[in-house]
Short mmCIF file of C-alpha atoms in Angstrom, two decimals:
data_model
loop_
_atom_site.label_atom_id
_atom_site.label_comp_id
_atom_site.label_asym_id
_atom_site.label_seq_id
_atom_site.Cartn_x
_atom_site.Cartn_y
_atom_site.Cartn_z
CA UNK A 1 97.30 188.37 169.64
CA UNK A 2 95.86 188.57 173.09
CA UNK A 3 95.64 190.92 175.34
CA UNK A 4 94.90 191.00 179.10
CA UNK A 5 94.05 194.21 181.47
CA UNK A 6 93.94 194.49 185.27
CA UNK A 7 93.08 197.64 185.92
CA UNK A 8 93.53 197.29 189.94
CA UNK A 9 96.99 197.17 191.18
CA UNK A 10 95.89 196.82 194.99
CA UNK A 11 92.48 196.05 196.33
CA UNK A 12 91.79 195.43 199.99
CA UNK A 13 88.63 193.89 202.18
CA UNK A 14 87.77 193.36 205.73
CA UNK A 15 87.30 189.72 206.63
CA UNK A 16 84.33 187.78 205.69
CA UNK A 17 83.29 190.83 203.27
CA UNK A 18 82.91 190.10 199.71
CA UNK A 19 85.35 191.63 197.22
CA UNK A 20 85.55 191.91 193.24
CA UNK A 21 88.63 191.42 191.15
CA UNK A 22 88.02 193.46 187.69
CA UNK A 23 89.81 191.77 185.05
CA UNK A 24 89.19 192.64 180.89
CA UNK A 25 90.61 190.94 177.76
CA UNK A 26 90.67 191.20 174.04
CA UNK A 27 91.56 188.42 171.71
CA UNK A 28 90.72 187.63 167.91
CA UNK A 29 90.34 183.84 168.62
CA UNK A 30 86.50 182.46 168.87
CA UNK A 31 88.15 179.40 171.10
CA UNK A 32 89.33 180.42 174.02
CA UNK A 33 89.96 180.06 178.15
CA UNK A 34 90.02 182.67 180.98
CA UNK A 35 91.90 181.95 184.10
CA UNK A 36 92.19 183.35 188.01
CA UNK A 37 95.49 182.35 188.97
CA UNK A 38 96.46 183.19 192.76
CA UNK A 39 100.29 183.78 194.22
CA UNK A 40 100.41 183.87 197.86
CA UNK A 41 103.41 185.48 198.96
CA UNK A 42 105.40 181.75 198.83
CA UNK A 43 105.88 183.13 195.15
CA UNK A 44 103.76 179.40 194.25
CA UNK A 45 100.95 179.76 191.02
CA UNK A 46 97.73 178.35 191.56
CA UNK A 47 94.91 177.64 189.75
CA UNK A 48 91.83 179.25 191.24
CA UNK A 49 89.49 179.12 188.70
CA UNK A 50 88.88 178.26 184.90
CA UNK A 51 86.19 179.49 181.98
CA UNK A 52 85.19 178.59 178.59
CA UNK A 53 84.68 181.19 176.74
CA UNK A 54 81.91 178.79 174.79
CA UNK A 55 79.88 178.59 177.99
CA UNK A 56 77.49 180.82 179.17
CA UNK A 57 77.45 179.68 182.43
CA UNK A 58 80.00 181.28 185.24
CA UNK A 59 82.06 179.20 187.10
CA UNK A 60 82.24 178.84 190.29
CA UNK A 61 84.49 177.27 192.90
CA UNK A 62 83.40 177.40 196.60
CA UNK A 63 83.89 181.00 197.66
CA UNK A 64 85.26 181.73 194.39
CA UNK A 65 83.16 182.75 191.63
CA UNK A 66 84.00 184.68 188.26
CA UNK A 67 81.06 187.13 185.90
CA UNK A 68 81.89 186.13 182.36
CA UNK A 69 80.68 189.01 180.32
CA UNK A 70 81.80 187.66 176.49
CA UNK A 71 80.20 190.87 174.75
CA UNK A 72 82.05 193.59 176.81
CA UNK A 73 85.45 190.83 177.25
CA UNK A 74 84.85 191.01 180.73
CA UNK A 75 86.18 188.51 183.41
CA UNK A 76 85.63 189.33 186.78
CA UNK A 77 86.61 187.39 190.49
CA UNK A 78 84.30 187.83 193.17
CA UNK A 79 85.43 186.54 196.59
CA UNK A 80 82.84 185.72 199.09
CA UNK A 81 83.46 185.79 203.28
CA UNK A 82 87.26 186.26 202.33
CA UNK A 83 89.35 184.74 204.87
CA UNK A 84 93.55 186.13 205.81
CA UNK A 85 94.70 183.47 203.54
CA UNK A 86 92.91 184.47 200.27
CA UNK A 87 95.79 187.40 200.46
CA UNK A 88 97.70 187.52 197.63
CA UNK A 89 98.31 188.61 193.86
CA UNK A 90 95.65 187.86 191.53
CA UNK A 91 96.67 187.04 187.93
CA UNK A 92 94.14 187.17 185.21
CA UNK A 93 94.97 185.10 182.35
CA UNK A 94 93.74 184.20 178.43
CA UNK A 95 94.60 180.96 176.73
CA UNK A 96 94.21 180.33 173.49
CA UNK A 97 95.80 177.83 170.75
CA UNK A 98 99.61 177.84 172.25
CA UNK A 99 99.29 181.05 173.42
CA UNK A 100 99.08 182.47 176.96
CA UNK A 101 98.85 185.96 178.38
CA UNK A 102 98.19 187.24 181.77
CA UNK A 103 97.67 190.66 183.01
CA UNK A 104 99.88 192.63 185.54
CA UNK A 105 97.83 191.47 188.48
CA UNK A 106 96.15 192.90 191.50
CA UNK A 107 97.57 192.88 195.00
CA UNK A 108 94.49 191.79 197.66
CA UNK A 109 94.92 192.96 201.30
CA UNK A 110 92.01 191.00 204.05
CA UNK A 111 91.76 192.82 207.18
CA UNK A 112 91.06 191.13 210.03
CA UNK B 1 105.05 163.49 192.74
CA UNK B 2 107.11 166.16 192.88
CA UNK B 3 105.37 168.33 190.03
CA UNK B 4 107.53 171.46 188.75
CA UNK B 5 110.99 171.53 189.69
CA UNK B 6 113.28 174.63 188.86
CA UNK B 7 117.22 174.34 189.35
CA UNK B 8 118.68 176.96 190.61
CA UNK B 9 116.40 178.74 192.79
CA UNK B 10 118.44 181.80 192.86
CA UNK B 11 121.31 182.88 190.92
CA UNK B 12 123.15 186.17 190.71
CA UNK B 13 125.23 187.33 187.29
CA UNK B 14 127.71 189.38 185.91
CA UNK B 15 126.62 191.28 182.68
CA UNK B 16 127.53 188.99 179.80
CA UNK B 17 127.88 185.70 181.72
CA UNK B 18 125.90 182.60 180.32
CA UNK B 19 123.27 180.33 182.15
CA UNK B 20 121.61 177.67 182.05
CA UNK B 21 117.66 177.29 184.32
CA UNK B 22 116.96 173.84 184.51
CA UNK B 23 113.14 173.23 184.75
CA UNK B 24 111.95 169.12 185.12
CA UNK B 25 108.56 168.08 185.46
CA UNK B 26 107.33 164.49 186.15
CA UNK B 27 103.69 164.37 185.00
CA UNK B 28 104.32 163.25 181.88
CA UNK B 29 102.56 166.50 180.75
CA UNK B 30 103.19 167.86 176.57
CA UNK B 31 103.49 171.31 177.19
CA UNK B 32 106.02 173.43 178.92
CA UNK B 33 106.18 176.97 178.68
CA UNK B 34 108.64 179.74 180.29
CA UNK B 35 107.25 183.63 181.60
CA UNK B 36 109.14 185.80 183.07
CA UNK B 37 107.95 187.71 185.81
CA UNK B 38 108.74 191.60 186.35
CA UNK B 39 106.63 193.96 188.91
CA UNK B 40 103.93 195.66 187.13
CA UNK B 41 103.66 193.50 184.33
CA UNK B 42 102.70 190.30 185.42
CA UNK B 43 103.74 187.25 183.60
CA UNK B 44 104.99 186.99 180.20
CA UNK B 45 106.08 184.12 177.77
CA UNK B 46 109.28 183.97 176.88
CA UNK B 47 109.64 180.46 174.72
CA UNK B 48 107.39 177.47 174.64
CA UNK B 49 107.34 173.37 173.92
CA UNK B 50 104.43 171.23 172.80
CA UNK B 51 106.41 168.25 172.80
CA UNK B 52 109.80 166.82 173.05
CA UNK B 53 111.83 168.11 170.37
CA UNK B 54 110.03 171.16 169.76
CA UNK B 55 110.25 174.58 170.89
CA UNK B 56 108.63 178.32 169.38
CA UNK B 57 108.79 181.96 170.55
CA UNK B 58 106.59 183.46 173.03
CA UNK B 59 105.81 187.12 173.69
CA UNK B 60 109.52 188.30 174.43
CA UNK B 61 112.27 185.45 173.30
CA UNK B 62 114.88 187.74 172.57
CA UNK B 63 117.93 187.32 174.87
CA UNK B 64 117.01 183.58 175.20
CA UNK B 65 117.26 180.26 173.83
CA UNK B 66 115.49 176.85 174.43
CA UNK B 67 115.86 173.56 174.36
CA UNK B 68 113.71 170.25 174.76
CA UNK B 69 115.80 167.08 174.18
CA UNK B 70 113.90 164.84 177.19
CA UNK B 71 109.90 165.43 177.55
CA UNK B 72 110.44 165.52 180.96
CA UNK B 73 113.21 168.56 180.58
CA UNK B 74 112.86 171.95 179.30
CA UNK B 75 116.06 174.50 179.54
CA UNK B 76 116.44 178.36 179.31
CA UNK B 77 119.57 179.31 178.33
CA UNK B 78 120.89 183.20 178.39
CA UNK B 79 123.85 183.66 176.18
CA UNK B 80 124.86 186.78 177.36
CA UNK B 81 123.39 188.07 180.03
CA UNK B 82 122.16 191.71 180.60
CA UNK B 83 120.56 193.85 183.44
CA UNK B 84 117.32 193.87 181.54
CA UNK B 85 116.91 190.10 181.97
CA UNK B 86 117.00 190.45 185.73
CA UNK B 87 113.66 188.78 187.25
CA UNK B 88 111.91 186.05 188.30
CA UNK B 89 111.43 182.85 186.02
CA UNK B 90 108.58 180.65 186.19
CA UNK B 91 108.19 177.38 184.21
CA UNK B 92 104.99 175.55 183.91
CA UNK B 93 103.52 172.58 182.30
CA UNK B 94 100.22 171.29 181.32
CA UNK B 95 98.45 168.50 178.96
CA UNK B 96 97.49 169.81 176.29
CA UNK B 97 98.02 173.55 175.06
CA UNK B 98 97.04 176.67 176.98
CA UNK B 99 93.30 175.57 177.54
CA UNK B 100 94.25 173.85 180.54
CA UNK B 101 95.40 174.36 183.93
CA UNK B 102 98.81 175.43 184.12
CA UNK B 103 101.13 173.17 186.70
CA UNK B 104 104.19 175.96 188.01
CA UNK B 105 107.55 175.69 189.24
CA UNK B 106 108.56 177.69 192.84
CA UNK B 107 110.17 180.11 190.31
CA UNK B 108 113.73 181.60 190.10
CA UNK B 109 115.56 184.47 190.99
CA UNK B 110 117.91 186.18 188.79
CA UNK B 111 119.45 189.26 188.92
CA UNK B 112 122.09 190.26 186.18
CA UNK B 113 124.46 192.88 187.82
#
C-alpha cells in the first residue's frame, strides 16, 4: 500500500517570491510515479508536474520544479516568481501498478 | 474533444435513495478510475477499470458499485445512499495504469441528506 503526506494545509507567498510545497510518501513498490496535481478554485485537476521514481534527475516545468529525495521519500514543489493564478490546492500524488493515492493537499495563497 | 464528462454535476439525496454518476470520456483512454473528494483528506479511490469489462476496488469501495460495459463509459452506482457518502466525485482517465497523467472530469456534487 501507498501512502501520501502533506504536512501543510495552507501556505501563502507574495508575488513573484518563490515558495515550497513539502510533500512525503511511503510505498513498498520499486516502480513508481510522483505527481503535483493543481485545483484552481474551478474545482478542474491538472497535471502540473510528473517524476520517475527511477530517475535521478528532478523535473522541471517552467516555473515549476519538484526536489526528488528517493532515500528520505521526499517530493517537494518549488514555485518560482509565483504569479495570482498559481493560487490553488496542491495535491501530491503516488502511482504505482493500478494504484493511486494522493495526499490531503495544501491550500496556496499569492499576495499581490 | 471534449475529454472527461461527468453527468450530473450536482445532485442532492434522501438517505437510502439510489444513483447513478455517469462519467464518459472520448480519448479512447484504458483506464478510468473514481476518488472521492472530502475536505482534509484529499482524494481517494473508490473503484477502478483497466479496460472495458473490468472493474476492482480502490481504497474505500464500500457503499458503491461499478460498472464498465462501453470503454468509453464508466458508472458509479450508490445503492443506498447515506450521509457519509456526501462529497465531491471526480472521475479520471488515462492510457495506461497510474504511471501516467491523469485526464479529470469537472467533478460532482453530492450531498446525501
Amino acid at each position: 500500500a501507498q501512502t501520501v503526506t502533506q504536512s501543510q494545509p495552507e501556505m501563502s507567498v507574495q508575488e513573484a517570491e518563490t515558495v515550497t510545497l513539502s510533500c512525503t510518501y511511503d510505498t513498498s513498490e520499486s516502480d513508481y510515479y510522483l505527481f503535483w496535481y493543481k485545483q484552481p478554485p474551478s474545482r478542474q485537476m491538472i497535471l502540473v508536474i510528473r517524476q520517475e521514481a527511477y530517475k535521478q534527475q528532478n523535473a522541471t516545468e517552467n516555473r515549476f520544479s519538484v526536489n526528488f529525495q528517493k532515500a528520505a521519500k521526499s517530493f517537494s514543489l518549488k514555485i518560482s516568481d509565483s504569479q495570482l493564478g498559481d493560487a490553488a490546492m496542491y495535491f501530491c500524488a503516488s502511482g504505482a501498478g493500478d494504484d493511486m493515492r494522493f495526499g490531503a493537499g495544501t491550500r496556496l495563497t499569492v499576495k499581490p | 474533444n471534449a475529454g472527461v464528462t461527468q453527468t450530473p454535476k450536482f445532485r442532492v439525496l434522501k438517505t437510502g435513495q439510489s444513483m447513478t454518476l455517469l462519467c464518459a470520456q472520448d480519448m479512447n483512454h484504458e483506464y478510468m478510475y473514481w476518488y472521492r473528494q472530502d475536505p482534509g483528506m484529499g482524494l481517494r479511490l473508490i473503484h477502478y477499470s483497466v479496460g472495458e469489462g473490468t472493474t476492482a476496488k480502490g481504497e474505500v469501495p464500500d457503499g458503491y458499485n461499478v460498472s464498465r460495459l462501453k470503454k468509453q463509459n464508466f458508472l458509479l452506482g450508490l445503492e443506498s445512499a447515506a450521509p457519509s457518502q456526501t462529497s465531491v466525485y471526480f472521475c479520471a482517465s488515462t492510457t495506461s495504469g497510474s504511471y501516467n497523467e491523469q485526464f479529470f472530469g469537472p467533478g460532482t456534487r453530492l450531498t446525501v441528506l
